[in-house]
Amino acid sequence: MANIQLYHFPGSPACRSVRMTAKALGVPLELKQLNYHNKDHLSPEFTKINPDQTNPTIIDGHFTLWESRAIMRYLVGKFGGEDNSLYPRDLQKRAEVDRLLDYDLGVFRRAMWDNLMLPLRSRTSLKTTKQQDENVMKAFGRIDTLVKDKKFLTGNTLTIADFAVVVGFAAEVIYPGDMSKHPNAMAWYKRMQELPYYQEVNQPFYDLVEKMKNSVAENS
């Protein structure tokens, strides 16, 4: 099997969800790391590959694809066999996965980015405002409800929806509030962290957060 090339930022949630999908499928990736601060994604060379200048981007032979959710679906479709539970063929089960992928894109990931990640990059305090706290707690609360009686987001089987959401949920490491209010979500998060490939894929994000936290502390 020829390796698929993955252009990525190691700390990026979208890139990490693609890597977790590939790991779950046993699909080797040839990692092409881009440096965000050097604006590698804006270079003429990369723009020829992806005119939208976004990551993750994969090259599979003569085929190029970007947008993480499209890539995850593609990988399962190509390498997952006849009917893979990561993205099931059953129409209703698949619709549940798609709904959560859309929810993550339009609601959950935005809540994590706007209220935790983006402020961390620019503020001089690690505290959240009252409004940010309410937004974050609402988002975490929704995940807590989703997994109340389930091991994973759509049931007792892991899907690409879990990969898409958990990389955003990892921003809880930034949140200074009380996560014990969301025991179901935290149990699911721990379950995801116990996947054999979770730490390898997600450690760059935790390292990045720690670096940003230290920078904030030094400037406060």
Short mmCIF file of C-alpha atoms in Angstrom, two decimals:
data_model
loop_
_atom_site.label_atom_id
_atom_site.label_comp_id
_atom_site.label_asym_id
_atom_site.label_seq_id
_atom_site.Cartn_x
_atom_site.Cartn_y
_atom_site.Cartn_z
CA MET A 1 0.00 0.00 0.00
CA ALA A 2 1.48 3.32 -1.08
CA ASN A 3 1.47 5.79 1.75
CA ILE A 4 -1.00 8.65 1.62
CA GLN A 5 0.64 12.01 2.11
CA LEU A 6 -0.89 14.17 4.84
CA TYR A 7 -0.05 17.86 5.01
CA HIS A 8 -0.79 18.95 8.55
CA PHE A 9 -0.22 21.17 11.54
CA PRO A 10 0.51 18.75 14.45
CA GLY A 11 -1.57 20.68 17.01
CA SER A 12 -4.57 21.27 14.75
CA PRO A 13 -7.82 19.59 15.87
CA ALA A 14 -8.86 18.86 12.29
CA CYS A 15 -5.50 17.29 11.46
CA ARG A 16 -5.54 15.19 14.61
CA SER A 17 -8.97 13.78 13.82
CA VAL A 18 -7.70 12.61 10.42
CA ARG A 19 -4.63 11.01 11.97
CA MET A 20 -6.77 9.18 14.54
CA THR A 21 -8.98 7.83 11.76
CA ALA A 22 -5.97 6.59 9.84
CA LYS A 23 -4.53 4.97 12.97
CA ALA A 24 -7.83 3.22 13.69
CA LEU A 25 -7.89 1.84 10.15
CA GLY A 26 -4.21 0.89 10.13
CA VAL A 27 -3.55 3.20 7.19
CA PRO A 28 0.04 4.52 7.06
CA LEU A 29 0.43 8.21 6.42
CA GLU A 30 3.44 10.04 5.11
CA LEU A 31 3.36 13.11 7.33
CA LYS A 32 4.23 16.43 5.73
CA GLN A 33 4.42 18.86 8.63
CA LEU A 34 3.77 22.50 7.87
CA ASN A 35 4.83 25.39 10.07
CA TYR A 36 1.90 27.71 10.72
CA HIS A 37 4.02 30.58 12.01
CA ASN A 38 6.20 30.43 8.90
CA LYS A 39 3.00 30.48 6.84
CA ASP A 40 3.97 27.34 4.94
CA HIS A 41 0.30 26.84 4.01
CA LEU A 42 0.34 30.15 2.12
CA SER A 43 3.38 29.28 0.03
CA PRO A 44 3.07 29.03 -3.78
CA GLU A 45 4.11 25.38 -3.57
CA PHE A 46 1.32 24.41 -1.19
CA THR A 47 -1.23 26.64 -2.91
CA LYS A 48 -0.71 24.55 -6.05
CA ILE A 49 -1.73 21.50 -4.02
CA ASN A 50 -4.64 23.17 -2.20
CA PRO A 51 -5.80 26.56 -3.50
CA ASP A 52 -7.84 27.04 -0.31
CA GLN A 53 -4.56 26.90 1.65
CA THR A 54 -6.10 24.80 4.44
CA ASN A 55 -5.08 21.78 6.43
CA PRO A 56 -5.39 18.85 6.65
CA THR A 57 -4.81 17.98 3.01
CA ILE A 58 -4.09 14.52 1.65
CA ILE A 59 -2.60 13.29 -1.59
CA ASP A 60 -3.53 9.72 -2.51
CA GLY A 61 -1.80 8.97 -5.78
CA HIS A 62 -3.26 11.41 -8.28
CA PHE A 63 -6.11 12.39 -5.96
CA THR A 64 -5.97 15.39 -3.63
CA LEU A 65 -8.52 16.07 -0.90
CA TRP A 66 -8.93 18.57 1.92
CA GLU A 67 -11.45 19.25 4.72
CA SER A 68 -11.05 16.86 7.64
CA ARG A 69 -14.53 15.36 7.65
CA ALA A 70 -14.36 14.62 3.94
CA ILE A 71 -10.96 13.01 4.45
CA MET A 72 -12.20 10.85 7.34
CA ARG A 73 -15.14 9.61 5.25
CA TYR A 74 -12.81 8.95 2.33
CA LEU A 75 -10.36 6.93 4.40
CA VAL A 76 -13.10 4.73 5.86
CA GLY A 77 -14.69 4.32 2.44
CA LYS A 78 -11.43 3.27 0.81
CA PHE A 79 -9.79 1.27 3.57
CA GLY A 80 -12.62 0.30 5.94
CA GLY A 81 -13.96 -2.68 4.06
CA GLU A 82 -17.55 -3.47 3.13
CA ASP A 83 -19.20 -1.99 6.22
CA ASN A 84 -17.00 -0.34 8.84
CA SER A 85 -18.50 0.74 12.15
CA LEU A 86 -16.36 3.89 12.10
CA TYR A 87 -18.72 5.18 9.41
CA PRO A 88 -21.49 2.58 9.09
CA ARG A 89 -23.29 1.85 5.85
CA ASP A 90 -26.71 1.65 7.52
CA LEU A 91 -28.45 4.85 6.49
CA GLN A 92 -29.80 5.84 9.91
CA LYS A 93 -26.59 5.00 11.77
CA ARG A 94 -24.59 6.96 9.21
CA ALA A 95 -26.99 9.88 9.51
CA GLU A 96 -26.32 10.01 13.26
CA VAL A 97 -22.59 10.19 12.60
CA ASP A 98 -23.10 12.89 9.96
CA ARG A 99 -25.30 14.89 12.32
CA LEU A 100 -22.58 14.91 14.96
CA LEU A 101 -19.91 15.81 12.41
CA ASP A 102 -22.03 18.79 11.39
CA TYR A 103 -22.77 19.67 15.02
CA ASP A 104 -19.08 19.64 15.80
CA LEU A 105 -18.26 21.84 12.83
CA GLY A 106 -21.01 24.37 13.41
CA VAL A 107 -21.39 24.42 17.18
CA PHE A 108 -19.02 22.47 19.43
CA ARG A 109 -15.67 23.18 17.79
CA ARG A 110 -16.60 26.84 17.45
CA ALA A 111 -17.43 27.02 21.17
CA MET A 112 -14.03 25.57 22.06
CA TRP A 113 -12.19 27.83 19.64
CA ASP A 114 -13.99 31.09 20.38
CA ASN A 115 -14.12 30.72 24.16
CA LEU A 116 -10.94 28.82 25.05
CA MET A 117 -8.33 28.52 22.29
CA LEU A 118 -8.59 31.95 20.69
CA PRO A 119 -8.56 33.89 23.97
CA LEU A 120 -5.54 31.90 25.16
CA ARG A 121 -3.55 33.11 22.17
CA SER A 122 -4.08 36.77 23.01
CA ARG A 123 -5.02 37.32 26.65
CA THR A 124 -2.89 37.99 29.72
CA SER A 125 -5.07 35.88 32.04
CA LEU A 126 -6.05 32.22 32.03
CA LYS A 127 -9.47 33.03 33.48
CA THR A 128 -12.65 32.88 31.41
CA THR A 129 -15.25 35.63 31.36
CA LYS A 130 -18.76 34.89 32.60
CA GLN A 131 -20.06 34.65 29.03
CA GLN A 132 -17.20 32.41 27.93
CA ASP A 133 -17.80 30.19 30.92
CA GLU A 134 -21.48 29.85 30.08
CA ASN A 135 -20.72 29.04 26.45
CA VAL A 136 -18.16 26.40 27.35
CA MET A 137 -20.29 24.79 30.03
CA LYS A 138 -23.22 24.57 27.62
CA ALA A 139 -21.03 22.83 25.02
CA PHE A 140 -19.54 20.38 27.53
CA GLY A 141 -23.01 19.80 28.93
CA ARG A 142 -24.29 18.78 25.51
CA ILE A 143 -21.58 16.13 25.19
CA ASP A 144 -22.37 14.96 28.72
CA THR A 145 -25.99 14.39 27.69
CA LEU A 146 -25.03 12.63 24.46
CA VAL A 147 -22.97 9.96 26.23
CA LYS A 148 -25.17 9.60 29.30
CA ASP A 149 -26.10 5.99 28.54
CA LYS A 150 -23.50 5.20 25.88
CA LYS A 151 -19.80 4.40 25.62
CA PHE A 152 -19.39 6.61 22.58
CA LEU A 153 -21.28 9.49 20.96
CA THR A 154 -23.64 7.45 18.80
CA GLY A 155 -23.80 4.26 20.84
CA ASN A 156 -21.42 1.61 22.08
CA THR A 157 -19.28 1.65 18.95
CA LEU A 158 -16.50 4.08 18.11
CA THR A 159 -17.10 6.27 15.04
CA ILE A 160 -15.37 9.10 13.24
CA ALA A 161 -17.75 11.44 15.07
CA ASP A 162 -15.87 10.58 18.27
CA PHE A 163 -12.59 11.51 16.60
CA ALA A 164 -14.00 14.79 15.33
CA VAL A 165 -15.39 15.84 18.70
CA VAL A 166 -12.66 14.62 21.04
CA VAL A 167 -9.93 16.72 19.43
CA GLY A 168 -11.98 19.80 20.30
CA PHE A 169 -13.01 18.46 23.70
CA ALA A 170 -9.30 18.22 24.54
CA ALA A 171 -9.45 21.99 25.04
CA GLU A 172 -10.84 21.17 28.49
CA VAL A 173 -7.19 21.23 29.55
CA ILE A 174 -7.43 25.02 29.16
CA TYR A 175 -10.73 25.42 30.97
CA PRO A 176 -10.27 26.58 34.59
CA GLY A 177 -13.80 25.55 35.64
CA ASP A 178 -15.16 22.43 37.32
CA MET A 179 -15.34 19.55 34.84
CA SER A 180 -16.72 17.21 37.53
CA LYS A 181 -20.10 18.69 36.59
CA HIS A 182 -19.88 16.62 33.40
CA PRO A 183 -19.03 13.09 34.60
CA ASN A 184 -20.42 11.31 31.54
CA ALA A 185 -18.42 13.48 29.16
CA MET A 186 -15.26 13.04 31.20
CA ALA A 187 -15.74 9.26 31.30
CA TRP A 188 -16.07 9.28 27.50
CA TYR A 189 -13.00 11.50 27.22
CA LYS A 190 -10.99 9.10 29.37
CA ARG A 191 -12.20 6.23 27.21
CA MET A 192 -10.96 8.06 24.13
CA GLN A 193 -7.62 8.82 25.78
CA GLU A 194 -7.16 5.09 26.39
CA LEU A 195 -7.15 4.35 22.66
CA PRO A 196 -3.66 3.05 21.80
CA TYR A 197 -2.95 5.87 19.34
CA TYR A 198 -4.55 8.79 21.20
CA GLN A 199 -1.49 10.05 23.04
CA GLU A 200 0.83 9.84 20.05
CA VAL A 201 -1.53 11.85 17.86
CA ASN A 202 -2.66 14.42 20.42
CA GLN A 203 0.47 15.10 22.46
CA PRO A 204 1.55 17.98 20.17
CA PHE A 205 -1.65 19.79 21.09
CA TYR A 206 -1.05 19.41 24.82
CA ASP A 207 2.53 20.57 24.35
CA LEU A 208 1.31 23.62 22.44
CA VAL A 209 -1.21 24.50 25.14
CA GLU A 210 1.42 24.18 27.85
CA LYS A 211 3.72 26.49 25.90
CA MET A 212 0.96 29.08 25.51
CA LYS A 213 0.02 28.82 29.19
CA ASN A 214 3.63 29.43 30.21
CA SER A 215 3.78 32.44 27.89
CA VAL A 216 0.64 33.90 29.46
CA ALA A 217 2.01 33.29 32.96
CA GLU A 218 5.28 35.01 32.12
CA ASN A 219 3.49 38.08 30.76
CA SER A 220 0.95 38.40 33.57
#
